[in-house]
XYZ file of C-alpha atoms in Angstrom:
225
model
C 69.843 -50.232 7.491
C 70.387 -50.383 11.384
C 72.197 -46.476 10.506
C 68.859 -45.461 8.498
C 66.526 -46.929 11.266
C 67.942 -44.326 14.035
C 67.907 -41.527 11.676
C 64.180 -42.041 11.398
C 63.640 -42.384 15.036
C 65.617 -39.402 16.117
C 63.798 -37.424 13.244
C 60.006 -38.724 14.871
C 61.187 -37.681 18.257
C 62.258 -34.126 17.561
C 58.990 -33.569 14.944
C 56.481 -34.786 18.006
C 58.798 -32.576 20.383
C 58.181 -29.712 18.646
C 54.319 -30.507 18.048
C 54.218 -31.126 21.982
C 55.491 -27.458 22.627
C 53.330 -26.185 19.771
C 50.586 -27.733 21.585
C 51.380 -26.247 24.860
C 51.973 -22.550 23.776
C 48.506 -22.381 22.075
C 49.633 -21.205 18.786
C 47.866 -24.280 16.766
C 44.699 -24.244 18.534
C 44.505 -20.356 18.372
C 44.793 -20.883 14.786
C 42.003 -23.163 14.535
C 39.957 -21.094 17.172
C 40.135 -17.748 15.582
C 37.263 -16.939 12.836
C 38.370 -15.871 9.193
C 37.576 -12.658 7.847
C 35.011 -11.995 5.077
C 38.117 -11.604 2.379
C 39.724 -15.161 3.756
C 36.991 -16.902 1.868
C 37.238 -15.721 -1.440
C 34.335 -13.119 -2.017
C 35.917 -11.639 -5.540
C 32.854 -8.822 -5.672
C 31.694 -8.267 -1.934
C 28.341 -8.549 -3.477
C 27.002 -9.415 -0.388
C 28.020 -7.013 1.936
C 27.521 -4.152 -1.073
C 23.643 -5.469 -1.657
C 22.369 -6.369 2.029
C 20.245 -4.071 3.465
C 20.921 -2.475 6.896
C 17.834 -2.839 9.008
C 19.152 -0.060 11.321
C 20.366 2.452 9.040
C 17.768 1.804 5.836
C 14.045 1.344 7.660
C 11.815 2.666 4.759
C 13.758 0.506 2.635
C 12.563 -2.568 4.743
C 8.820 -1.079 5.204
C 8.707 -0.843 1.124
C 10.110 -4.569 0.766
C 6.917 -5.697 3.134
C 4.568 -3.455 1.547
C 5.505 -4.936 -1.622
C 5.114 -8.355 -1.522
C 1.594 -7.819 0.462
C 0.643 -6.107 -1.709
C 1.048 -9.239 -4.355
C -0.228 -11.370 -2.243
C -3.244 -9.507 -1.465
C -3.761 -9.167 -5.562
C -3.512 -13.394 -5.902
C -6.143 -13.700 -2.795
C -8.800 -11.088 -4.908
C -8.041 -12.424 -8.000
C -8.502 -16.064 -6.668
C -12.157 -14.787 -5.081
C -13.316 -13.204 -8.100
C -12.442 -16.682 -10.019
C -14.444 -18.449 -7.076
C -17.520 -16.274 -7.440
C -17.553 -16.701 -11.114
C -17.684 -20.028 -11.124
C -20.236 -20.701 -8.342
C -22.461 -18.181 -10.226
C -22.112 -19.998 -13.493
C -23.271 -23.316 -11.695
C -26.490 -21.501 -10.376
C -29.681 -22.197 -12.654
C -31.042 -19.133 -14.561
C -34.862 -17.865 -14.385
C -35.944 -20.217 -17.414
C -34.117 -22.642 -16.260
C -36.093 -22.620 -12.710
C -39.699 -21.751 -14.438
C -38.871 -24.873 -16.210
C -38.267 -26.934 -13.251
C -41.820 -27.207 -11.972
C -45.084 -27.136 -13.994
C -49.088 -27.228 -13.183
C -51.375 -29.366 -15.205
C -55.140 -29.225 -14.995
C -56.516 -32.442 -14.567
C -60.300 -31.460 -15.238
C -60.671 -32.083 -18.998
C -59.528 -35.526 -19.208
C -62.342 -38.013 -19.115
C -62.655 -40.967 -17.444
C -60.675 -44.200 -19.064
C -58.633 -41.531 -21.125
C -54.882 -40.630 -21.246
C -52.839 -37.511 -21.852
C -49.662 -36.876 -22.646
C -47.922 -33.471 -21.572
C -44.533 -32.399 -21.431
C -41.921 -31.671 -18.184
C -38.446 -30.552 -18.747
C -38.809 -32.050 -21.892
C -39.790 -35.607 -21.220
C -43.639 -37.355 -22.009
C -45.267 -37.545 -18.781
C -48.299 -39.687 -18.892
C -51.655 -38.205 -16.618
C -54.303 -41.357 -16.647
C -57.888 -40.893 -15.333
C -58.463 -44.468 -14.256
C -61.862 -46.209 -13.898
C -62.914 -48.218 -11.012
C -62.496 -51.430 -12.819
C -59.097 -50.432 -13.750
C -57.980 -49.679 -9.836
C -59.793 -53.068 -8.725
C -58.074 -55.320 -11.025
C -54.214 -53.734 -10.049
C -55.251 -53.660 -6.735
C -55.615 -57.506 -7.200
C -52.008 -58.158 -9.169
C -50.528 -60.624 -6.891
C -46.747 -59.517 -6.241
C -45.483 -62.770 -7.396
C -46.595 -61.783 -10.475
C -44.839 -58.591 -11.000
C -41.115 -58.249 -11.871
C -40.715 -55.040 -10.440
C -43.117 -55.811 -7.778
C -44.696 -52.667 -6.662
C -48.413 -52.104 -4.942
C -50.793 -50.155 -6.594
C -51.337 -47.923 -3.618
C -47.737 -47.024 -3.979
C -47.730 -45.396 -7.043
C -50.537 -43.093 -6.979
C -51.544 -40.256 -4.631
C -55.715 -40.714 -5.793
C -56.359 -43.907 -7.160
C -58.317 -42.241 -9.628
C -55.351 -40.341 -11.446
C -52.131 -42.107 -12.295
C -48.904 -40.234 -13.315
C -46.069 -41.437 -14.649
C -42.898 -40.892 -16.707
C -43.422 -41.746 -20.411
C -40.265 -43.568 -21.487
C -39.803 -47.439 -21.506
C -37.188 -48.770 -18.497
C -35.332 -50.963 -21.713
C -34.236 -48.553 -23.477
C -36.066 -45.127 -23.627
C -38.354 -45.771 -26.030
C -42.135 -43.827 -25.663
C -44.954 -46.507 -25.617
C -48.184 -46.232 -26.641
C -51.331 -45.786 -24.619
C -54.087 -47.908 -24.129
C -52.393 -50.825 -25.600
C -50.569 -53.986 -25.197
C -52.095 -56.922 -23.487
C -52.896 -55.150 -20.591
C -54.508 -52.337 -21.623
C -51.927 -50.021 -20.332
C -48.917 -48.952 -22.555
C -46.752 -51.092 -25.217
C -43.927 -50.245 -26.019
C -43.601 -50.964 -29.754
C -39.134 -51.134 -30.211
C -38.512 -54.283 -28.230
C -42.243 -55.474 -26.940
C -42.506 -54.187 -23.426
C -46.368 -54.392 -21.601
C -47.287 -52.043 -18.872
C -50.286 -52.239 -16.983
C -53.001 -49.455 -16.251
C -50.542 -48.944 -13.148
C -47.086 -48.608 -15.255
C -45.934 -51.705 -14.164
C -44.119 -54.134 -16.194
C -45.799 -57.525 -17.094
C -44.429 -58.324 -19.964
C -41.037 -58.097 -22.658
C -37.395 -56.895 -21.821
C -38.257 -53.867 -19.653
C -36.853 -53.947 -16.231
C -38.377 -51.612 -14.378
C -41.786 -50.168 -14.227
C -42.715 -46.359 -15.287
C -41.416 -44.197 -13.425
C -43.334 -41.807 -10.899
C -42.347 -37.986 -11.305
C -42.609 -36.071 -7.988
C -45.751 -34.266 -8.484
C -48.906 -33.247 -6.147
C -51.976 -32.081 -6.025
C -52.838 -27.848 -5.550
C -56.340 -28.308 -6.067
C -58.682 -31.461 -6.419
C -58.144 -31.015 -10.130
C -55.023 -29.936 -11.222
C -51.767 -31.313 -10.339
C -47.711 -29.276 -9.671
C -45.319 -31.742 -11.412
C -41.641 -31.133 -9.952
């Protein structure tokens, strides 16, 4: 064993002597230093050096490349405005549509104490032409008395002429006129009572009537919307 021990040694010392000089004449570090050529790493087809293109020699070739792919891009950007366009046209109302949207109602044919009912973008709208008892007594509604306490001056631009939206605040239902228990509308599916202002006294209603935007174009006749 002693025998086999020196062997070893003396075997280390003349490996790592040789490494030393190795070392020392450059030859290893030149070898891991120098830069392999294209064919040291395996490339079977060169399909990279036969397909890139050589900016110096090949300049159209480059200009066409560019000229291509703008020109793709500049087909997504007009096809992606003319989709834009389309759409924001589609969301614009059309002429019957906007004659719809507003309508005039003359006023002078209705008598006093009477009610009307005409029609705006398909929905009732109630037009009363209130007496002076009728304005005194809702003028005089104490607001603890109201659920959906509203003055009367709120809801009216002449006391004389009250306009409202004719469907029930419960649920949609079109009351009648001149009826209920005070004398304004009832509203006959589930027992709702409206005064001669629209308010709600009375039943499951929650809300009073209503007020369209409307106003008045002459002393008489009224532009609802």
């Amino acid at each position: 064993k002693a025998l086999q021990f020196k062997m070893f040694r003396n075997i280390s010392r003349i490996a790592s002597t040789r490494t030393i000089t190795q070392l020392q004449s450059g030859s290893i570090l030149r070898n891991f230093a120098s830069t392999p050529e294209l064919h040291e790493l395996g490339s079977v087809d060169h399909g990279f050096t036969n397909d890139r293109i050589d900016k110096v020699a090949e300049p159209e070739r480059r200009a066409f490349t560019y000229l291509l792919l703008s020109g793709v891009r500049f087909a997504y950007a007009s096809t992606a405005r003319i989709a834009v366009v389309k759409f924001v046209s589609s969301m614009s109302a059309s002429a019957d549509v906007l004659a719809l949207a507003s309508a005039e109602f003359d006023l002078g044919e209705i008598p006093v104490g009477n009610t009307i009912t005409v029609k705006w973008r398909g929905k009732p709208i109630f037009v009363r032409h209130r007496t002076a008892s009728e304005i005194s007594t809702e003028e005089a509604v104490p607001m603890g008395h109201l659920r959906d306490q509203e003055a009367d001056d709120e809801r009216y631009h002449k006391p004389e002429w009250l306009v409202v939206l004719g469907i029930c605040t419960h649920l949609g239902c079109v009351p009648l006129g001149n009826a209920g228990d005070f004398n304004g509308w009832f509203c006959p599916c589930h027992g709702s009572h409206y005064d001669t202002s629209g308010r709600i006294r009375k039943g499951p209603a929650p809300l009073n009537l209503e007020i369209p935007p409307y106003k008045f174009i002459e002393d008489k006749k009224i532009l609802i919307g």
